[in-house]
PDB file of C-alpha atoms in Angstrom:
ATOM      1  CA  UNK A   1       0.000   0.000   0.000  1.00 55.00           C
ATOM      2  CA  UNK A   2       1.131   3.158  -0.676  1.00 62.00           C
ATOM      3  CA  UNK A   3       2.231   5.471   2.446  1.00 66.00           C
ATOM      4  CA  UNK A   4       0.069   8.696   1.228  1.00 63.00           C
ATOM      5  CA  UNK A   5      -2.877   5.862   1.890  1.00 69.00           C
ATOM      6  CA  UNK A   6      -2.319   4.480   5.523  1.00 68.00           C
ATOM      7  CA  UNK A   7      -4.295   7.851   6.976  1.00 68.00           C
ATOM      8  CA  UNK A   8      -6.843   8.166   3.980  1.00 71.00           C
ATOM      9  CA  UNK A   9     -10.279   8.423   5.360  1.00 62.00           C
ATOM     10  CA  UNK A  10     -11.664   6.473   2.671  1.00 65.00           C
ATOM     11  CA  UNK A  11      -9.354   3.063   3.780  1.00 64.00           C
ATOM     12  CA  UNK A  12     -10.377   3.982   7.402  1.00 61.00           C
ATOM     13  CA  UNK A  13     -14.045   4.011   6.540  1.00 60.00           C
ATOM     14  CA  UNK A  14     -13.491   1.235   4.506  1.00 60.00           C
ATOM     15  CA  UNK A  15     -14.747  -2.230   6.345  1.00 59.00           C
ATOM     16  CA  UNK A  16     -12.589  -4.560   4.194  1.00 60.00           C
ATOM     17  CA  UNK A  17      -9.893  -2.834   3.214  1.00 59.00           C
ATOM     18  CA  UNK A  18     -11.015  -3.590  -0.279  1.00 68.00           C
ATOM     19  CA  UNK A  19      -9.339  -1.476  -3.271  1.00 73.00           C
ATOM     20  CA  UNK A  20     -10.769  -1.730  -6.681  1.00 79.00           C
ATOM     21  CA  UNK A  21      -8.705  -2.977  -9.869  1.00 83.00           C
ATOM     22  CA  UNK A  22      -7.973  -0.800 -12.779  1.00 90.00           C
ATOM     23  CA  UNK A  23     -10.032  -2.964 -15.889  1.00 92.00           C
ATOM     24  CA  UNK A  24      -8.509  -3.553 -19.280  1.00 94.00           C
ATOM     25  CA  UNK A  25      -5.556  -2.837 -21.241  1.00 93.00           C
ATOM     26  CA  UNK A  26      -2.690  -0.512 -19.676  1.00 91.00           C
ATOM     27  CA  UNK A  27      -1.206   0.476 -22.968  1.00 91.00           C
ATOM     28  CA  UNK A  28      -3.991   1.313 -25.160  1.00 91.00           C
ATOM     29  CA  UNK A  29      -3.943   4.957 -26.013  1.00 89.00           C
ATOM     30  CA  UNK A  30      -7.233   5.978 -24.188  1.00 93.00           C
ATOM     31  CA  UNK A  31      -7.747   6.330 -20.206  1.00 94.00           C
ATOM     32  CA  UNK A  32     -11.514   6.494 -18.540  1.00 95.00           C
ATOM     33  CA  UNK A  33     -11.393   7.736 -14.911  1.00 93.00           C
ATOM     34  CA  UNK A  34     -14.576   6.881 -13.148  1.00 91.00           C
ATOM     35  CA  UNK A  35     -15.073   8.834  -9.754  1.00 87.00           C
ATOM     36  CA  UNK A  36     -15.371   5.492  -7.769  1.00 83.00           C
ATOM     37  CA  UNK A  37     -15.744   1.750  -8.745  1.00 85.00           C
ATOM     38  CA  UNK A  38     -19.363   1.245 -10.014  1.00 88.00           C
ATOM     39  CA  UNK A  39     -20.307  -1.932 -11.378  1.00 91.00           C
ATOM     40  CA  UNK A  40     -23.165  -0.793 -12.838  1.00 93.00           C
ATOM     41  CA  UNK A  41     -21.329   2.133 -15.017  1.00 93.00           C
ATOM     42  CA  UNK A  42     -18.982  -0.337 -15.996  1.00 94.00           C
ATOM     43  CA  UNK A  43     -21.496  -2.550 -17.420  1.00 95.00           C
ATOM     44  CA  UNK A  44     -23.716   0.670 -19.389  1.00 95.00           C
ATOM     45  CA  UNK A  45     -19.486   2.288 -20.406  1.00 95.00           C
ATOM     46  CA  UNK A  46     -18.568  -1.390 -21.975  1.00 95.00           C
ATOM     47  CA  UNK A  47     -21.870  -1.370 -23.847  1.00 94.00           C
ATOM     48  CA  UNK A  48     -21.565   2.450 -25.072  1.00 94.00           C
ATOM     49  CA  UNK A  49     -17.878   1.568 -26.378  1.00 95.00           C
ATOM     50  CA  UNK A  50     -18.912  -1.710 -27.657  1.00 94.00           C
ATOM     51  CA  UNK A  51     -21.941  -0.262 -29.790  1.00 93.00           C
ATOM     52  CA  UNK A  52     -19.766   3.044 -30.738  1.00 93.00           C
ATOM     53  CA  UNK A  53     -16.663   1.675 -31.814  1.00 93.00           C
ATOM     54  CA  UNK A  54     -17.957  -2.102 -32.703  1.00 93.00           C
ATOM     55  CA  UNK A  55     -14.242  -3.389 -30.547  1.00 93.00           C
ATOM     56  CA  UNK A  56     -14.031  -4.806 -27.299  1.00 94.00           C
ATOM     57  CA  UNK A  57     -13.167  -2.429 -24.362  1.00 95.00           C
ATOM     58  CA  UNK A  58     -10.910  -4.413 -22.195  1.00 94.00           C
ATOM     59  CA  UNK A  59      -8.811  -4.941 -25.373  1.00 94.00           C
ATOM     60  CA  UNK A  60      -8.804  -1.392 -26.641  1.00 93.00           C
ATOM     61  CA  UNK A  61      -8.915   0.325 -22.969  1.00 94.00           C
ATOM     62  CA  UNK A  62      -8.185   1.249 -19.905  1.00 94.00           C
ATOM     63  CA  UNK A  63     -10.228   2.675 -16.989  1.00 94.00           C
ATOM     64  CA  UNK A  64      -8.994   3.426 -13.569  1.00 91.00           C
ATOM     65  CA  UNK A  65     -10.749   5.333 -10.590  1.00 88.00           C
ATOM     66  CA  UNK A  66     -10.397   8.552  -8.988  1.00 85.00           C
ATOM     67  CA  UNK A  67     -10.882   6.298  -5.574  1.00 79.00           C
ATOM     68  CA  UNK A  68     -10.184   3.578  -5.631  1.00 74.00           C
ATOM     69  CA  UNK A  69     -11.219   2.377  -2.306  1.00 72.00           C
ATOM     70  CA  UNK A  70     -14.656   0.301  -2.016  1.00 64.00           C
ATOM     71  CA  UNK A  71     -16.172   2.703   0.650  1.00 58.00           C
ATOM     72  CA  UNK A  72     -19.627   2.052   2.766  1.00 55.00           C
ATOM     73  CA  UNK A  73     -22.832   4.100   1.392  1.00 55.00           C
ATOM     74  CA  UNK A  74     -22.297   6.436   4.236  1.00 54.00           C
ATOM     75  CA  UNK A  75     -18.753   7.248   3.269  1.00 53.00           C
ATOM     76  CA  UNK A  76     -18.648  10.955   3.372  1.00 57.00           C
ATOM     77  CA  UNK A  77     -15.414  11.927   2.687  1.00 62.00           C
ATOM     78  CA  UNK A  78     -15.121  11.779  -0.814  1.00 66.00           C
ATOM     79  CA  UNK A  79     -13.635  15.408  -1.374  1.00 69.00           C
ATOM     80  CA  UNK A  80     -10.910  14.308   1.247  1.00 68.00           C
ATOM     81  CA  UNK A  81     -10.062  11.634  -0.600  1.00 73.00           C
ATOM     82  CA  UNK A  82      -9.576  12.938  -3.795  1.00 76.00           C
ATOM     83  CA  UNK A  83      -7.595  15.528  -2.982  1.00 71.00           C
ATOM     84  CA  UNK A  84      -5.007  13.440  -2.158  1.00 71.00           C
ATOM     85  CA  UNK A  85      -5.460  10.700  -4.649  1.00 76.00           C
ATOM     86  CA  UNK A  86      -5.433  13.130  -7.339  1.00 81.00           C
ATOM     87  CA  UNK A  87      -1.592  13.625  -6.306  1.00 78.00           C
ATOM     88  CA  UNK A  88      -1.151   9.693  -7.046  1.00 78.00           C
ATOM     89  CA  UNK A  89      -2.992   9.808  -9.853  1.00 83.00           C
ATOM     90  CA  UNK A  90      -1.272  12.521 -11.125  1.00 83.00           C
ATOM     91  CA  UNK A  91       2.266  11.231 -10.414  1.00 82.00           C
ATOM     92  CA  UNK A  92       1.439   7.975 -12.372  1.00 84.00           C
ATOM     93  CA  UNK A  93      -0.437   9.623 -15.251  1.00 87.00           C
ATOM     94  CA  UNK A  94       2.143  11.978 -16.351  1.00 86.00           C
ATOM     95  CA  UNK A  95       4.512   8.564 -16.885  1.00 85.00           C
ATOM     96  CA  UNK A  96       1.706   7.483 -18.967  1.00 86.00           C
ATOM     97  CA  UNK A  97       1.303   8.003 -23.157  1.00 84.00           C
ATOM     98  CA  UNK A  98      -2.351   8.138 -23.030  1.00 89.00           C
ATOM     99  CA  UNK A  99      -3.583  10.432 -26.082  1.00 89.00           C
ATOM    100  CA  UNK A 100      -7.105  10.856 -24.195  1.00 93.00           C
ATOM    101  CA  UNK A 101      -8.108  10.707 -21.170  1.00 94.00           C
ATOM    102  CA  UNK A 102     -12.280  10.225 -20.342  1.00 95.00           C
ATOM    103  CA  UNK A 103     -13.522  11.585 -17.077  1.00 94.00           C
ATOM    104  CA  UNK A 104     -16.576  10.933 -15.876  1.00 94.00           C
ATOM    105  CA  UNK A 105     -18.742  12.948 -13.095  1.00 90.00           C
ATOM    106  CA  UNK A 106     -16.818  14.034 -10.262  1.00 87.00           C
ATOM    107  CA  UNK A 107     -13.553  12.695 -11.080  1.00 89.00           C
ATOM    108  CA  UNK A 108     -12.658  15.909 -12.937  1.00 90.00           C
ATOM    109  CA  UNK A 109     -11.354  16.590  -9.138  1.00 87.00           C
ATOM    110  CA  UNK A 110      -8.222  15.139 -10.058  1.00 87.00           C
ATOM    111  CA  UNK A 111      -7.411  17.708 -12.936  1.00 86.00           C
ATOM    112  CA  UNK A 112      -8.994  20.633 -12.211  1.00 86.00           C
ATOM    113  CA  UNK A 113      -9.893  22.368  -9.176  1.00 82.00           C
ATOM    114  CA  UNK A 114     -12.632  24.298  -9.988  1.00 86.00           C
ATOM    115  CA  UNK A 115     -15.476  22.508 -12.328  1.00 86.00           C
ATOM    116  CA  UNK A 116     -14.140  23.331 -15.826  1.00 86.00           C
ATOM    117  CA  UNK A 117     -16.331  25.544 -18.698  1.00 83.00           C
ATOM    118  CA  UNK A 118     -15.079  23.746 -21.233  1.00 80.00           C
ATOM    119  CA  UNK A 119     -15.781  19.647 -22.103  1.00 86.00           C
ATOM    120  CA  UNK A 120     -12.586  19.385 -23.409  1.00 86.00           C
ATOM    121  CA  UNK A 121      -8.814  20.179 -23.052  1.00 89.00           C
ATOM    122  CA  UNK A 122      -5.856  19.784 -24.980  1.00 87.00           C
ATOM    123  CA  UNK A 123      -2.278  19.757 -22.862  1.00 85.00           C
ATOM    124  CA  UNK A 124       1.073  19.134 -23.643  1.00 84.00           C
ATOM    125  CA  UNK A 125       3.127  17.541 -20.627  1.00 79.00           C
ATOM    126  CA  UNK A 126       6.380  16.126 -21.249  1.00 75.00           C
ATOM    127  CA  UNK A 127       6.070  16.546 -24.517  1.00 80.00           C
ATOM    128  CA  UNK A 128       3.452  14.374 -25.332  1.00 80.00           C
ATOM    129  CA  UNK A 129      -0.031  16.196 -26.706  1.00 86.00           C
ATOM    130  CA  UNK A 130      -3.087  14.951 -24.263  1.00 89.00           C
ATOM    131  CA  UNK A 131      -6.621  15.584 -24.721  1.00 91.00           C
ATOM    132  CA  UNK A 132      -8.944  15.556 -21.582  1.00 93.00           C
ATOM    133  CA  UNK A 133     -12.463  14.915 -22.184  1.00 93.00           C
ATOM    134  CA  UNK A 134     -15.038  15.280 -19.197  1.00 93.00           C
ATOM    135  CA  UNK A 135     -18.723  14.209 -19.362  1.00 93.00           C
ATOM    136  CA  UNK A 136     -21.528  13.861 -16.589  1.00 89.00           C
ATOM    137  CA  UNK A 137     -21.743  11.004 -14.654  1.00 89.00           C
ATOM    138  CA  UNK A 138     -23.270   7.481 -16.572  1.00 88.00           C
ATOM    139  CA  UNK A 139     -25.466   7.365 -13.313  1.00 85.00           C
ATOM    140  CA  UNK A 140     -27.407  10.136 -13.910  1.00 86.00           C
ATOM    141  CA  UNK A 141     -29.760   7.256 -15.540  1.00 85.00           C
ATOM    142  CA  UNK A 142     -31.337   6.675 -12.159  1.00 86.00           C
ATOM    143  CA  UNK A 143     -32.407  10.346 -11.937  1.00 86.00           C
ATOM    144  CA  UNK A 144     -33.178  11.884 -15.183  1.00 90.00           C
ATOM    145  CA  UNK A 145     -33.296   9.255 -18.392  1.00 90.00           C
ATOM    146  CA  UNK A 146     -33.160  12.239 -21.158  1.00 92.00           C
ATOM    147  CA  UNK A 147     -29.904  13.498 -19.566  1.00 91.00           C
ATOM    148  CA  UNK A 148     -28.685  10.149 -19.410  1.00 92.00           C
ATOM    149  CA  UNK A 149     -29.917   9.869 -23.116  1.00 93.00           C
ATOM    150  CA  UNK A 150     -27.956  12.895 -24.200  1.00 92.00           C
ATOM    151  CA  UNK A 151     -24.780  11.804 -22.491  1.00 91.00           C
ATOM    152  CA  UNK A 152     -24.974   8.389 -24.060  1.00 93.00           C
ATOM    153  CA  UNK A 153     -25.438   9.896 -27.581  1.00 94.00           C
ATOM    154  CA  UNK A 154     -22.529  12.514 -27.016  1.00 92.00           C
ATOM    155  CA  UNK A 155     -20.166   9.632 -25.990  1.00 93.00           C
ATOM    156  CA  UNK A 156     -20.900   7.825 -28.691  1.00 93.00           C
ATOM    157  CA  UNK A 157     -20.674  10.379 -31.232  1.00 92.00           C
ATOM    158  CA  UNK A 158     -17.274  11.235 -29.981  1.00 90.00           C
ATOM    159  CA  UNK A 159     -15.917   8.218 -29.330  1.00 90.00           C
ATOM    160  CA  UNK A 160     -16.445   7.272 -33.350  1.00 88.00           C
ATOM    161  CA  UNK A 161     -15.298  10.633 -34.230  1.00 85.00           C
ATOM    162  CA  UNK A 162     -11.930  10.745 -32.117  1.00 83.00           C
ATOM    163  CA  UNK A 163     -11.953   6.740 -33.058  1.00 79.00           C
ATOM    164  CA  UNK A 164     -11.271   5.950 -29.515  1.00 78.00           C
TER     165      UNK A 164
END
């Protein structure tokens, strides 16, 4: 484990000690970054990629967490937590050649401070070009289905046109 972990509140609220694996392939050339493990956005992101691209998304992807601890439903610390994940994450993704990264809901914490204007963001860092593209969170389906609609369609659309 690493050391910036042993006093994270999420590992102290979490009962077993459970941390979720990354899914897919580490050297593809696209990154998704949910906010937390979420087996049910997993299942709806594999079927968006699957019907937008027509490839399979453990073999063309990668997808990580912005926490990666498996936290109780009254975890409450999430803001905690990412603050000082998004310094691990950080560290590791700058060694990375990922062309795009793909954040979903409230894992833009990791980038940005503030909640960005703009959907998408093009950065050079160690001389390799990166695009980051955030979009709303896939489980806005169990609130509003139109929203969840027009999320869907957006991914897809961009997914074939960036041919991710």
């Amino acid at each position: 484990m690493n050391k910036t972990c042993e006093n994270c509140p999420a590992r102290l609220l979490n009962e077993n000690e459970v941390i979720s694996n990354n899914i897919g392939n580490v050297y593809s050339k696209v990154l998704y970054v949910f906010p937390r493990y979420d087996e049910e956005a997993i299942k709806d992101l594999k079927e968006i990629y699957s019907f937008a691209t027509g490839r399979n998304f453990e073999e063309e992807c990668y997808l990580t967490y912005a926490v990666r601890c498996n936290t109780s439903s009254k975890y409450n610390c999430w803001d905690d937590a990412v603050v000082k994940c998004s310094h691990l994450f950080f560290k590791d993704w700058i060694k990375t050649s990922y062309e795009h990264t793909i954040v979903f809901g409230d894992a833009y914490k990791l980038f940005f401070r503030d909640k960005p204007d703009f959907t998408h963001h093009r950065i050079n860092i160690c001389g390799i070009n990166r695009s980051i593209h955030l979009y709303g969170s896939l489980g806005i389906k169990h609130y509003n289905a139109d929203r969840y609609k027009v999320l869907k369609d957006l991914l897809v659309k961009e997914l074939s046109a960036y041919n991710i």
